[in-house]
Each structure stands twice: as C-alpha cells, then as structure tokens.
Amino acid sequence: MPGAATLRPRRSRSPREWAFRGGFAIVALALGYVSTSETLALVLSRSNPARAYAINDHDGRIGVRLAEQLVTSGNAGPAQFAHAERIARRALRDEPLSAGALTVLGLNAQRRGDTAAARALFARSDALSRRELGTRLWLIEDAVARGDIAGALRHYDIALRTSTRAPDLLYPVLASAIADPRIARETVRVLEGRPAWSGMFVDYLATSGPDARSTARLFRALAQAHVPVPEVATANAVNALITAGAFDAAWNYYSALRKGADRRRSRDADFGAQVAVPTALDWTPVMLDAGVTASIQQSTTDGVFDFAAPATVGGVVLQQMQVLPPGRYRIEGRSVGIAQDDGQRPYWTLLCIDGRELGRVEVPNSSQAEGRFFGELTVGAGCPAQTLRLVVRPSNAIGGVSGQIDRVELRPS
C-alpha cells in the first residue's frame, strides 16, 4: 500500500514520561494564569485600584494608583493616610524609581506638617520624572507660598508641557492669577519662549478668561514682546470687554490693534480694511433670514457692502459699534442700485447701548443726487456706547430690495 512504509506503530509512553508532561502542562498553565492575572490587574487599576491591588499587590504601579486614590479622596482620614503610606512604601520597594510613590509620601509628610521632609521627597520625585503631575502641583504651591513667582511659572510650564491633564487644572488658575501684574509679567516672559501650550492658553483666555481687562492687558504685553496673538483671540478679547461693559477699555485695546482709529468717527468708510475676524467695533454684516444676503465685497483698493432681501422681509443687515463722546454728528455716504417706493427704503439708525434710538437717516433711491445721502444725529450725555445700523424695510416689490453701500462715514458735525 502506498505510504505504508511511513506508518509506525505508536510507542506507549512510560508513567514517568506522562508525569513529566503533565507537570510541565500544569506549570505552563500556572504561569499563564499569573501573567493573565497581572495584566488584568494592571488594566483594572485605572478604574478600581483597590480590586486590582487585591489581585496583585506586588506591582508598584498598582500600589501607587491605590495610594493616590486614598490620599486624594475628599473624606480621607488618618487611617486612610496611614494605609496609603504603607502601600506607597511597599510600592517603592517594588518600583524603586516610582515618582508616584514619592509623591504620596510627600503629601503625607506635608499633612503631618513636616515641610522639610515633604520638600526632600518631592525633590526626589522631581529628579526621577518631570511627568509626575502630583509632584508638579505641589512644587507650584510651594513656590507660591515662598513668593517665588518665577519658580511657580517654571513648574507651570513643565506641567503643561508634559501632562495632558494639566490644562484643565492649571489654565483657570493662571487665567485668574494674571490679574496680578507680577504674575502677568512672568507669564509673558514664559510665553516669549513659545511653549507648545501657549496657543491653547491664549485661546482659553480669549474665550473663558474670568477678567476681560486682565486678558486685554496680557495680550497687549505679548504684542509688545513680539509674541503673536491670533486675530480671533484679539477679536474675542475686544468683544469680551464690550460684553463686560468696559467700553473705554475695549476702545483702548481696539485702537491699539487698528492704528489711526478715532473714537469720534466710524471706521473703514469705504469697506476696504480686509479684516479677517471683525470685532463689534468693525463693520459686521448681519444675516437676517435664509433668503437674505449681506456681505462686504473688497477689491485691491476699497470695497462695497452688498445686500439683498426678498419681498416682505426686513431688518438689520449691517452694523458697527461706536464709542462716541456726547455731541452732534453727521452721517454721509453713497448708495448704488437702491430703487424703492416711499416708506420702503433702507435707513441708518444710531442706537444707544441701552436701546434708545438717537436718530435715523433714510437712504434715498440711488438715482437721486448720484446716490449720495447725509443726515444729522445727536449723542447725549449718559450714552457711553452706541451702534450704527443699516436697516432694510420690508418691500412690496416682487424682487424684494437690494443694493450696495460703497461709502459711509459718521463724524463730528
């Protein structure tokens, strides 16, 4: 039979061989169980370090996580702190280079009032790893307590470079702290080095900073130090000052950004400024409805404001905030393509910040006086800020209303 020569009768194994093979299988199974249980414990330690520690109490990483949980729980008492210290010391024996274990021991030393021992432990932790956030936070607090602002900011910088959790913890604190001029100056010095976190912190300040005035001061200091601040951040900072009712501060910061701006006049009379991110103090087209278009269209030298609204639709299509001193003012400009019946033509209105209308000037049809328009407006005392608006009236014309403003200026009369 083909292949018969390859067949061999099975040799029966001796009891000794079977015992050896069985023992080897048991050892392999035991090793596999230990390896699997250790891996499981390490994974589990992120969500339940106490249970993980019960599975494997010889892994220093797991011990550190449990000790950290014990000392940072809000209701930790003396027994928990003592238990955490025992676990941390054992973790340090298992993992001699464990910065986390030293952090726990340092926190316990501080709790006992032994600041010297705490400093020594945190210094060892710092020498082992720059990524231990608990150590970095303690070093920040210690530097602040000693009045070492430069040292505190140095540790801020390290924490924000090395920990993904640090921004959530430290941005709000630093954003509040820059109200202190000394801290603001040191923060500018650190940001001059362009650390990787600087852009995110600037964005945080512009959108979530607790004090708009402090944010604007820091941004101006950064500009003076030749540290670029994104236009969207500066626009947000100006608008935050306006929202806070700090109109003078908003104008001061805005005028530093827009050289030559005069608070007694509207800005950008011919729509040629090409502002990528407008503030409330710049021209801002307003989209009323899905059928309305409102945009500033620019050429190489100047621009034009173009608008269109369907029949029976009206409202604000363009606006610019003002910070005019009390007095009489003249608005003048030129339109293109406006042709509407009486009572349906667009008009300019100046509103006080409290909602009072200070006056309005109708835009005549563009066929009259080459489209030129003008009028007088008065700003009285007690009106620190105003908004100049172009309002479209609902039209009965089938095509609605459309046109362009190629120039407009509000100036002292």
C-alpha positions as a printed NumPy array, in Angstrom:
array([[  0.   ,   0.   ,   0.   ],
       [  1.404,   3.388,  -0.914],
       [  2.703,   5.279,   2.068],
       [  2.564,   2.205,   4.289],
       [  6.274,   2.446,   4.898],
       [  5.775,   5.802,   6.613],
       [  3.429,   4.434,   9.23 ],
       [  4.863,   3.431,  12.573],
       [  3.12 ,   1.824,  15.483],
       [  2.738,   4.207,  18.439],
       [  5.102,   3.646,  21.266],
       [  3.395,   3.609,  24.636],
       [  4.75 ,   6.256,  26.997],
       [  6.122,   5.33 ,  30.36 ],
       [  4.423,   6.588,  33.537],
       [  7.482,   8.761,  34.136],
       [  7.132,  10.497,  30.757],
       [  3.416,  11.131,  31.343],
       [  4.15 ,  12.553,  34.784],
       [  6.768,  14.897,  33.328],
       [  4.489,  16.089,  30.537],
       [  1.611,  16.6  ,  32.954],
       [  3.802,  18.596,  35.349],
       [  5.073,  20.755,  32.501],
       [  1.49 ,  21.495,  31.419],
       [  0.498,  22.468,  34.967],
       [  3.492,  24.835,  35.272],
       [  2.718,  26.408,  31.888],
       [ -0.914,  26.843,  32.898],
       [  0.092,  28.404,  36.214],
       [  2.492,  30.809,  34.513],
       [ -0.187,  31.73 ,  32.009],
       [ -2.634,  32.381,  34.853],
       [ -0.125,  34.589,  36.688],
       [  0.654,  36.563,  33.528],
       [ -3.025,  36.986,  32.681],
       [ -3.978,  37.992,  36.22 ],
       [ -1.146,  40.538,  36.391],
       [ -2.207,  42.092,  33.083],
       [ -5.842,  42.12 ,  34.175],
       [ -4.914,  43.754,  37.485],
       [ -2.893,  46.488,  35.768],
       [ -5.749,  47.307,  33.391],
       [ -8.277,  47.182,  36.233],
       [ -6.162,  49.511,  38.376],
       [ -7.218,  52.505,  36.26 ],
       [-10.858,  52.134,  37.273],
       [-10.709,  50.123,  40.509],
       [ -7.234,  50.194,  42.071],
       [ -8.407,  48.554,  45.319],
       [ -9.673,  45.476,  43.498],
       [ -6.576,  45.404,  41.282],
       [ -4.343,  45.556,  44.357],
       [ -6.197,  42.592,  45.855],
       [ -5.375,  40.616,  42.706],
       [ -1.732,  41.658,  42.531],
       [ -0.137,  43.556,  45.413],
       [  3.405,  43.165,  44.077],
       [  3.087,  45.61 ,  41.189],
       [  4.3  ,  49.003,  42.357],
       [  2.284,  50.781,  39.642],
       [ -0.946,  49.36 ,  41.02 ],
       [  0.076,  50.187,  44.578],
       [  0.767,  53.794,  43.63 ],
       [ -2.64 ,  54.189,  41.991],
       [ -4.371,  52.856,  45.082],
       [ -2.286,  55.04 ,  47.409],
       [ -3.029,  58.116,  45.28 ],
       [ -6.731,  57.35 ,  45.399],
       [ -6.635,  57.023,  49.172],
       [ -4.862,  60.343,  49.822],
       [ -6.867,  62.359,  47.295],
       [-10.352,  61.236,  48.313],
       [-12.257,  64.108,  49.861],
       [-13.073,  62.275,  53.105],
       [ -9.661,  60.71 ,  53.773],
       [ -8.941,  60.289,  57.484],
       [ -5.834,  59.331,  59.498],
       [ -6.416,  55.618,  58.912],
       [ -6.572,  56.065,  55.149],
       [ -3.436,  58.217,  55.116],
       [ -1.576,  55.615,  57.182],
       [ -2.77 ,  52.824,  54.855],
       [ -1.705,  54.859,  51.822],
       [  1.754,  55.388,  53.322],
       [  2.228,  51.665,  53.896],
       [  1.165,  50.897,  50.327],
       [  3.408,  53.65 ,  48.915],
       [  6.439,  52.384,  50.843],
       [  5.834,  48.853,  49.583],
       [  5.341,  50.195,  46.039],
       [  8.677,  51.996,  46.359],
       [ 10.35 ,  48.71 ,  47.302],
       [  8.782,  47.024,  44.273],
       [  9.46 ,  50.003,  41.979],
       [ 12.459,  51.963,  43.358],
       [ 12.087,  54.565,  40.605],
       [  8.419,  55.245,  41.329],
       [  7.946,  59.027,  41.366],
       [  4.271,  58.488,  42.203],
       [  5.095,  56.658,  45.419],
       [  7.36 ,  59.512,  46.479],
       [  4.542,  61.951,  45.735],
       [  2.208,  60.089,  48.084],
       [  4.845,  60.004,  50.799],
       [  5.499,  63.718,  50.268],
       [  1.804,  64.558,  50.607],
       [  1.625,  62.596,  53.842],
       [  4.702,  64.388,  55.176],
       [  3.091,  67.727,  54.34 ],
       [ -0.123,  66.647,  56.057],
       [  1.891,  65.945,  59.202],
       [  3.384,  69.439,  58.975],
       [  6.868,  68.205,  58.091],
       [  7.538,  70.591,  55.199],
       [ 11.27 ,  69.843,  55.136],
       [ 10.64 ,  66.112,  54.636],
       [  7.967,  66.87 ,  52.043],
       [ 10.353,  69.083,  50.055],
       [ 13.019,  66.37 ,  50.141],
       [ 10.562,  63.711,  48.901],
       [  9.161,  65.916,  46.155],
       [ 12.679,  66.864,  45.082],
       [ 13.479,  63.136,  44.694],
       [ 10.255,  62.634,  42.752],
       [ 11.091,  65.592,  40.513],
       [ 14.548,  64.192,  39.85 ],
       [ 13.045,  60.852,  38.807],
       [ 10.334,  62.178,  36.492],
       [  9.149,  65.504,  35.114],
       [  5.835,  63.87 ,  34.203],
       [  4.542,  63.287,  37.734],
       [  1.675,  65.81 ,  37.866],
       [  1.09 ,  65.484,  41.613],
       [  4.685,  66.454,  42.289],
       [  4.467,  69.37 ,  39.867],
       [  1.312,  70.718,  41.529],
       [  2.933,  70.562,  44.97 ],
       [  6.042,  72.311,  43.703],
       [  3.848,  75.063,  42.235],
       [  2.068,  75.542,  45.566],
       [  5.345,  75.526,  47.455],
       [  6.858,  78.143,  45.127],
       [  3.78 ,  80.346,  45.504],
       [  3.941,  80.037,  49.295],
       [  7.566,  81.195,  49.176],
       [  6.743,  84.094,  46.853],
       [  8.82 ,  82.543,  44.069],
       [  6.709,  83.573,  41.055],
       [  9.381,  82.628,  38.518],
       [  9.713,  79.195,  40.103],
       [  5.953,  78.658,  40.119],
       [  5.704,  79.606,  36.428],
       [  8.618,  77.311,  35.609],
       [  6.704,  74.401,  37.12 ],
       [  3.526,  75.519,  35.311],
       [  5.479,  75.338,  32.073],
       [  6.801,  71.851,  32.801],
       [  3.366,  70.553,  33.826],
       [  1.671,  71.957,  30.737],
       [  4.379,  70.503,  28.509],
       [  4.263,  67.018,  29.999],
       [  0.696,  66.308,  31.153],
       [ -2.496,  66.168,  29.105],
       [ -4.5  ,  66.685,  32.318],
       [ -2.653,  69.841,  33.338],
       [ -4.53 ,  72.361,  31.134],
       [ -7.892,  71.569,  32.747],
       [ -6.35 ,  72.122,  36.178],
       [ -3.96 ,  74.989,  35.532],
       [ -5.486,  77.2  ,  32.833],
       [ -8.292,  78.506,  35.094],
       [ -5.819,  79.201,  37.926],
       [ -3.309,  81.003,  35.727],
       [ -6.071,  82.926,  33.918],
       [ -7.194,  84.316,  37.279],
       [ -3.666,  84.901,  38.542],
       [ -2.617,  87.2  ,  35.679],
       [ -4.678,  89.976,  37.314],
       [ -1.536,  90.349,  39.466],
       [  0.912,  92.448,  37.384],
       [  3.916,  90.496,  38.694],
       [  2.434,  87.188,  37.58 ],
       [  1.375,  88.713,  34.261],
       [  4.95 ,  89.885,  33.582],
       [  6.373,  86.457,  34.368],
       [  3.719,  84.781,  32.236],
       [  4.713,  86.967,  29.29 ],
       [  8.343,  86.003,  29.841],
       [  7.431,  82.307,  29.737],
       [  5.244,  82.739,  26.645],
       [  8.106,  84.526,  24.881],
       [  9.72 ,  81.088,  24.731],
       [  6.757,  79.929,  22.578],
       [  5.987,  76.735,  24.563],
       [  3.682,  74.266,  22.841],
       [  0.798,  75.155,  25.173],
       [  0.938,  78.922,  24.601],
       [ -1.574,  78.998,  21.722],
       [ -4.145,  76.974,  23.639],
       [ -3.753,  79.176,  26.702],
       [ -4.21 ,  82.349,  24.643],
       [ -7.384,  80.864,  23.136],
       [ -8.606,  79.898,  26.611],
       [ -8.027,  83.424,  27.897],
       [ -9.858,  84.997,  24.96 ],
       [-12.942,  82.795,  25.324],
       [-13.038,  81.853,  29.017],
       [-10.804,  84.279,  30.895],
       [-12.509,  85.449,  34.116],
       [-11.375,  89.076,  33.764],
       [-11.556,  90.676,  30.305],
       [ -9.377,  93.615,  31.371],
       [ -6.555,  91.345,  32.561],
       [ -6.764,  89.363,  29.332],
       [ -6.505,  92.504,  27.194],
       [ -3.544,  93.786,  29.228],
       [ -1.727,  90.466,  28.812],
       [ -2.408,  90.413,  25.069],
       [ -1.045,  93.948,  24.7  ],
       [  2.061,  92.961,  26.678],
       [  2.525,  89.918,  24.438],
       [  2.301,  92.119,  21.348],
       [  4.929,  94.458,  22.8  ],
       [  7.142,  91.417,  23.411],
       [  6.642,  90.397,  19.75 ],
       [  4.668,  87.298,  20.695],
       [  1.92 ,  86.883,  18.073],
       [ -1.679,  86.705,  19.308],
       [ -4.137,  85.216,  16.769],
       [ -6.635,  87.671,  15.322],
       [ -9.547,  85.568,  16.512],
       [ -8.201,  85.825,  20.078],
       [ -7.817,  89.61 ,  19.925],
       [-11.326,  89.95 ,  18.476],
       [-12.737,  87.782,  21.252],
       [-10.878,  89.863,  23.839],
       [-12.317,  93.136,  22.49 ],
       [-15.818,  91.664,  22.424],
       [-15.415,  90.304,  25.964],
       [-14.598,  93.819,  27.196],
       [-17.713,  95.139,  25.466],
       [-19.833,  92.385,  26.986],
       [-18.418,  93.311,  30.404],
       [-19.442,  96.933,  29.837],
       [-15.799,  98.082,  29.787],
       [-16.295, 100.306,  26.74 ],
       [-13.29 , 102.577,  27.313],
       [-11.001,  99.578,  27.843],
       [-12.444,  97.933,  24.723],
       [-11.757, 101.064,  22.68 ],
       [ -8.229, 101.416,  24.061],
       [ -7.361,  97.85 ,  23.112],
       [ -9.115,  98.104,  19.753],
       [ -7.303, 101.351,  18.854],
       [ -4.004,  99.636,  19.653],
       [ -4.929,  96.955,  17.106],
       [ -6.3  ,  99.351,  14.447],
       [ -3.768, 102.116,  14.123],
       [ -5.288, 105.508,  13.397],
       [ -8.769, 104.659,  14.692],
       [-10.606, 107.73 ,  16.052],
       [-13.41 , 107.183,  18.557],
       [-15.189, 110.3  ,  17.25 ],
       [-15.692, 108.645,  13.84 ],
       [-16.928, 105.391,  12.387],
       [-14.223, 103.181,  10.88 ],
       [-13.495, 101.908,   7.373],
       [-15.664, 104.34 ,   5.402],
       [-15.006, 102.628,   2.044],
       [-15.118,  98.983,   3.315],
       [-11.526,  98.331,   2.285],
       [ -9.997,  97.242,   5.623],
       [ -9.988,  93.491,   4.857],
       [-10.446,  92.429,   8.47 ],
       [-10.318,  88.623,   8.718],
       [-12.019,  88.423,  12.124],
       [-14.1  ,  91.551,  12.811],
       [-14.833,  92.796,  16.304],
       [-18.074,  94.512,  17.272],
       [-16.238,  97.792,  16.577],
       [-15.717,  96.787,  12.93 ],
       [-18.341,  96.535,  10.2  ],
       [-20.319,  93.334,  10.706],
       [-22.82 ,  92.094,   8.099],
       [-25.953,  90.606,   9.665],
       [-27.767,  87.642,   8.118],
       [-31.435,  88.05 ,   8.993],
       [-33.025,  85.138,   7.231],
       [-32.187,  82.258,   4.912],
       [-33.271,  84.416,   1.977],
       [-31.147,  87.453,   2.954],
       [-27.613,  88.071,   1.726],
       [-25.295,  90.638,   3.298],
       [-21.577,  90.779,   2.608],
       [-18.606,  93.099,   2.248],
       [-17.007,  92.637,  -1.15 ],
       [-13.494,  94.003,  -1.495],
       [-11.161,  94.938,  -4.329],
       [ -7.487,  95.838,  -4.21 ],
       [ -8.212,  99.447,  -3.2  ],
       [-11.592,  99.574,  -1.484],
       [-14.847,  97.644,  -1.14 ],
       [-18.608,  97.767,  -1.122],
       [-21.346,  96.438,   1.127],
       [-23.842,  94.395,  -0.896],
       [-27.255,  93.302,   0.397],
       [-30.482,  91.736,  -0.851],
       [-33.691,  90.662,   0.873],
       [-36.81 ,  89.01 ,  -0.551],
       [-40.192,  90.74 ,  -0.549],
       [-41.781,  91.403,   2.857],
       [-38.517,  90.683,   4.715],
       [-36.728,  93.422,   6.662],
       [-34.31 ,  94.071,   9.489],
       [-30.691,  94.941,  10.29 ],
       [-28.18 ,  93.971,   7.574],
       [-25.042,  95.854,   8.695],
       [-23.782,  97.306,  11.957],
       [-20.771,  98.808,  13.688],
       [-20.438,  99.665,  17.364],
       [-19.336, 103.186,  18.318],
       [-17.876, 104.77 ,  21.444],
       [-18.751, 108.372,  20.569],
       [-18.402, 111.222,  23.059],
       [-21.53 , 113.379,  23.523],
       [-22.092, 115.792,  20.647],
       [-23.608, 116.326,  17.209],
       [-22.589, 114.033,  14.343],
       [-23.116, 113.878,  10.595],
       [-23.565, 110.681,   8.598],
       [-22.917, 110.774,   4.872],
       [-22.267, 108.269,   2.14 ],
       [-23.268, 106.889,  -1.229],
       [-25.518, 104.032,  -2.374],
       [-25.776, 102.06 ,  -5.613],
       [-28.771, 100.206,  -7.046],
       [-31.421, 101.145,  -4.457],
       [-34.844, 101.798,  -6.012],
       [-37.833, 101.527,  -3.661],
       [-41.148, 103.275,  -3.066],
       [-41.606, 105.798,  -0.261],
       [-41.633, 104.166,   3.17 ],
       [-39.794, 101.073,   1.897],
       [-36.252, 102.401,   1.541],
       [-33.397, 101.359,   3.873],
       [-32.298, 103.718,   6.626],
       [-29.404, 104.257,   9.02 ],
       [-30.123, 104.359,  12.73 ],
       [-27.92 , 105.118,  15.721],
       [-28.926, 103.28 ,  18.903],
       [-27.623, 103.89 ,  22.4  ],
       [-26.35 , 100.822,  24.24 ],
       [-29.49 , 100.976,  26.422],
       [-31.712, 100.624,  23.335],
       [-32.721, 104.272,  22.843],
       [-32.781, 105.429,  19.242],
       [-30.676, 108.576,  18.851],
       [-31.846, 109.284,  15.32 ],
       [-32.265, 107.821,  11.837],
       [-31.405, 108.867,   8.287],
       [-33.172, 107.386,   5.263],
       [-31.193, 106.259,   2.227],
       [-32.847, 107.773,  -0.876],
       [-33.05 , 105.976,  -4.198],
       [-29.651, 105.803,  -5.861],
       [-30.946, 107.685,  -8.89 ],
       [-31.181, 110.848,  -6.769],
       [-28.078, 113.023,  -6.244],
       [-25.867, 110.235,  -7.605],
       [-26.872, 108.099,  -4.632],
       [-25.453, 110.478,  -2.035],
       [-27.14 , 110.682,   1.371],
       [-26.496, 112.589,   4.588],
       [-28.137, 113.462,   7.891],
       [-27.574, 114.715,  11.425],
       [-27.514, 112.666,  14.661],
       [-27.014, 113.668,  18.303],
       [-25.386, 111.714,  21.126],
       [-26.373, 112.982,  24.558],
       [-24.761, 112.503,  27.932],
       [-25.27 , 109.156,  29.643],
       [-24.763, 107.1  ,  26.48 ],
       [-21.238, 105.617,  26.639],
       [-21.591, 103.359,  23.589],
       [-23.775, 103.198,  20.508],
       [-24.447, 101.004,  17.487],
       [-24.763, 102.326,  13.937],
       [-27.041, 100.076,  11.874],
       [-28.33 ,  99.831,   8.324],
       [-31.921,  98.609,   8.392],
       [-33.797,  97.193,   5.408],
       [-37.547,  97.786,   5.369],
       [-39.896,  95.096,   4.043],
       [-40.649,  95.789,   0.365],
       [-43.744,  95.078,  -1.709],
       [-41.651,  94.757,  -4.872],
       [-41.654,  91.279,  -6.374],
       [-37.865,  91.19 ,  -6.364],
       [-37.658,  92.48 ,  -2.789],
       [-34.955,  95.007,  -2.018],
       [-31.281,  95.025,  -2.989],
       [-28.447,  97.473,  -3.375],
       [-24.983,  98.49 ,  -2.297],
       [-23.34 , 100.994,   0.008],
       [-19.944, 101.924,  -1.364],
       [-19.15 , 104.554,   1.239],
       [-20.464, 105.701,   4.635],
       [-18.954, 107.725,   7.452],
       [-20.178, 109.053,  10.788],
       [-18.133, 112.039,  12.001],
       [-18.437, 115.119,  14.188],
       [-20.801, 117.683,  12.656]])
